[in-house]
Coordinates of C-alpha atoms and ligand atoms in Angstrom, one line a residue:
M1490 CA -7.8 -13.6 -10.7
I1491 CA -5.2 -13.9 -7.9
E1492 CA -3.1 -10.7 -7.9
K1493 CA -0.3 -9.1 -5.9
T1494 CA -0.4 -5.4 -4.9
L1495 CA 2.0 -3.0 -3.3
V1496 CA 1.2 -1.2 0.0
I1497 CA 3.5 1.4 1.6
L1498 CA 2.8 2.2 5.3
K1499 CA 3.8 5.8 5.2
P1500 CA 6.0 7.8 7.7
C1501 CA 2.9 9.2 9.5
T1502 CA 1.8 5.6 10.2
M1503 CA 5.3 4.7 11.6
Q1504 CA 5.3 7.9 13.8
R1505 CA 1.8 7.4 15.1
G1506 CA 2.5 3.8 16.2
L1507 CA -0.1 2.4 13.8
I1508 CA 1.9 -0.1 11.8
G1509 CA 0.5 -3.1 13.7
E1510 CA -3.1 -1.9 13.5
I1511 CA -2.9 -1.2 9.7
V1512 CA -1.2 -4.5 9.0
N1513 CA -4.0 -6.2 11.0
R1514 CA -6.6 -4.6 8.7
F1515 CA -5.1 -6.3 5.7
E1516 CA -4.6 -9.6 7.5
R1517 CA -8.1 -9.8 8.8
K1518 CA -9.5 -9.1 5.3
G1519 CA -7.9 -12.4 4.3
L1520 CA -5.0 -11.2 2.2
R1521 CA -1.8 -13.2 2.1
L1522 CA 1.4 -11.3 3.1
A1523 CA 3.8 -12.2 0.3
G1524 CA 6.6 -9.8 1.3
M1525 CA 7.4 -7.1 3.9
K1526 CA 10.4 -4.9 4.7
M1527 CA 11.4 -1.5 6.3
I1528 CA 13.2 0.9 4.1
Q1529 CA 14.2 4.6 3.9
L1530 CA 12.8 6.2 0.8
T1531 CA 14.9 8.6 -1.3
D1532 CA 14.1 11.6 -3.5
E1533 CA 15.2 9.6 -6.5
I1534 CA 12.9 6.6 -6.0
L1535 CA 10.0 8.9 -5.0
S1536 CA 10.4 11.0 -8.1
E1537 CA 9.8 7.8 -10.1
H1538 CA 7.0 6.5 -7.8
Y1539 CA 5.1 9.8 -7.8
S1540 CA 6.1 10.9 -11.4
H1541 CA 2.3 11.3 -12.2
L1542 CA 2.4 14.2 -9.7
S1543 CA 5.5 15.9 -11.0
T1544 CA 3.6 19.0 -12.3
K1545 CA 1.6 19.5 -9.0
P1546 CA 2.6 22.3 -6.6
F1547 CA 2.8 19.8 -3.8
F1548 CA 5.1 17.3 -5.5
Q1549 CA 8.2 18.1 -3.5
R1550 CA 6.3 18.4 -0.2
V1551 CA 4.7 15.0 -0.7
K1552 CA 8.2 13.5 -1.4
D1553 CA 9.7 15.2 1.6
S1554 CA 6.9 13.9 3.8
M1555 CA 7.6 10.4 2.6
M1556 CA 11.3 10.7 3.6
T1557 CA 10.7 11.9 7.2
A1558 CA 10.9 8.4 8.7
P1559 CA 11.4 4.9 7.3
V1560 CA 8.4 3.2 5.7
I1561 CA 7.1 -0.4 5.7
I1562 CA 6.7 -1.9 2.2
C1563 CA 4.3 -4.8 1.9
C1564 CA 3.1 -7.1 -0.9
W1565 CA -0.4 -8.4 -0.3
E1566 CA -1.9 -11.1 -2.4
G1567 CA -5.5 -12.3 -3.0
V1568 CA -8.3 -12.6 -5.6
D1569 CA -8.7 -9.2 -7.2
A1570 CA -6.3 -7.9 -4.5
I1571 CA -5.5 -4.6 -6.3
Q1572 CA -9.1 -3.3 -6.3
A1573 CA -9.9 -4.9 -2.9
V1574 CA -6.9 -3.1 -1.3
R1575 CA -7.9 0.2 -2.9
T1576 CA -11.5 -0.2 -1.6
L1577 CA -10.2 -1.0 1.9
T1578 CA -7.8 2.0 1.7
G1579 CA -10.5 4.6 0.7
P1580 CA -10.1 7.8 -1.3
T1581 CA -7.0 10.0 -1.1
N1582 CA -8.3 12.7 1.2
G1583 CA -8.7 11.1 4.7
R1584 CA -11.3 13.7 5.7
L1585 CA -13.6 12.5 2.8
A1586 CA -12.9 8.8 3.2
A1587 CA -15.8 6.8 4.6
P1588 CA -15.6 5.3 8.1
G1589 CA -14.5 1.7 7.9
T1590 CA -11.9 2.4 5.3
I1591 CA -8.3 2.7 6.5
R1592 CA -8.0 6.4 5.6
G1593 CA -11.5 7.1 6.9
D1594 CA -10.7 5.6 10.2
Y1595 CA -7.1 6.9 10.8
S1596 CA -6.5 10.0 8.7
M1597 CA -7.6 13.7 8.8
S1598 CA -5.3 14.7 5.8
Y1599 CA -5.0 14.7 2.1
Q1600 CA -1.2 14.1 2.3
E1601 CA -0.7 12.3 5.6
N1602 CA -3.1 9.5 4.6
I1603 CA -1.5 6.4 6.2
V1604 CA -1.0 4.1 3.2
H1605 CA -0.1 4.0 -0.5
A1606 CA -1.7 1.3 -2.5
S1607 CA -1.2 0.4 -6.2
D1608 CA -4.1 1.6 -8.4
S1609 CA -4.1 -0.9 -11.4
P1610 CA -2.5 -4.1 -12.5
E1611 CA 0.0 -2.2 -14.6
T1612 CA 1.1 0.0 -11.7
A1613 CA 1.1 -2.9 -9.2
A1614 CA 3.6 -4.8 -11.5
I1615 CA 5.8 -1.7 -11.9
E1616 CA 5.7 -0.8 -8.2
L1617 CA 6.4 -4.3 -6.9
N1618 CA 9.4 -4.5 -9.3
R1619 CA 10.6 -1.1 -8.0
F1620 CA 10.5 -2.0 -4.3
F1621 CA 11.0 -5.8 -4.1
K1622 CA 13.7 -8.2 -5.5
P1623 CA 12.1 -11.4 -6.7
E1624 CA 13.6 -13.4 -3.8
E1625 CA 11.9 -11.0 -1.3
L1626 CA 8.4 -12.2 -2.4
F1627 CA 7.4 -15.6 -0.9
E1628 CA 5.1 -18.2 -2.5
Y1629 CA 4.1 -20.2 0.6
K1630 CA 0.6 -21.8 0.8
Q1631 CA -2.1 -19.8 2.6
V1632 CA -3.7 -22.8 4.4
T1633 CA -6.9 -20.8 5.1
F1634 CA -7.4 -20.2 1.4
P1635 CA -10.5 -22.5 1.0
Y1636 CA -12.1 -20.8 4.0
I1637 CA -11.6 -17.3 2.5
Y1638 CA -12.9 -18.0 -1.1
A1639 CA -15.4 -20.3 -2.7
C1640 CA -13.8 -22.5 -5.4
D1641 CA -15.4 -20.6 -8.3
E1642 CA -13.9 -17.2 -7.1
Y1643 CA -10.3 -17.7 -8.4
Ligands
LIG2270 P1 -3.4 7.9 -4.0 O1 -2.3 7.7 -2.9 O2 -4.8 7.9 -3.3 O3 -3.3 6.9 -5.1 P2 -2.3 10.0 -5.7 O4 -1.6 9.0 -6.5 O5 -3.2 11.0 -6.5 O6 -3.3 9.4 -4.6 O7 -1.3 10.9 -4.8 C1 -0.2 10.3 -4.2 C2 -0.1 10.9 -2.8 O8 0.2 12.3 -2.9 C3 -1.4 10.8 -1.9 O9 -1.5 9.6 -1.3 C4 -1.1 12.0 -1.0 O10 -0.3 11.6 0.1 C5 -0.5 13.0 -1.9 N1 -1.4 13.9 -2.5 C6 -2.2 13.7 -3.6 N2 -3.0 14.8 -3.8 C7 -2.7 15.7 -2.9 C8 -3.2 17.0 -2.6 N3 -4.1 17.6 -3.3 N4 -2.7 17.6 -1.5 C9 -1.8 17.0 -0.7 N5 -1.3 15.8 -0.9 C10 -1.7 15.1 -2.0

């Protein structure tokens, strides 16, 4: 099924000058960029976004880290894009992430782990709605589509 998913390029990625490289990883995978913008996150929106971590001792520290610089918010689209992007991203702790994954290639940290990626269809829908207005997502045709997928894959 063709899905949209939310990716946040975190402040560590901005500061380390890795935005272009990380965007390139998603582009060369074959995903379609449906939306992209730079924003400054706030404690309020992060409290919503990371509400599943609210009882953790590192909750405030993670939120503070996400506010230290602006972030790039992306919507990537493709067949089974939510799982495909999570697989490309790798597990949370960069030190344990396999080489070849984004976190495995660029991160030495649990917290400073380069990207956020939605983890299920339910969270992708909620997170896209949280960060993008409908008119900020574009439905242009990906002309390479028949070269990225076989016709029975979508
Ligand atoms: P993921 O981003 O892989 O979906 P979570 O939703 O569990 O992981 O956590 C959100 C973010 O909080 C992580 O990406 C990471 O930046 C931070 N985080 C999670 N667990 C820890 C931890 N044990 N120590 C430090 N930071 C953490």
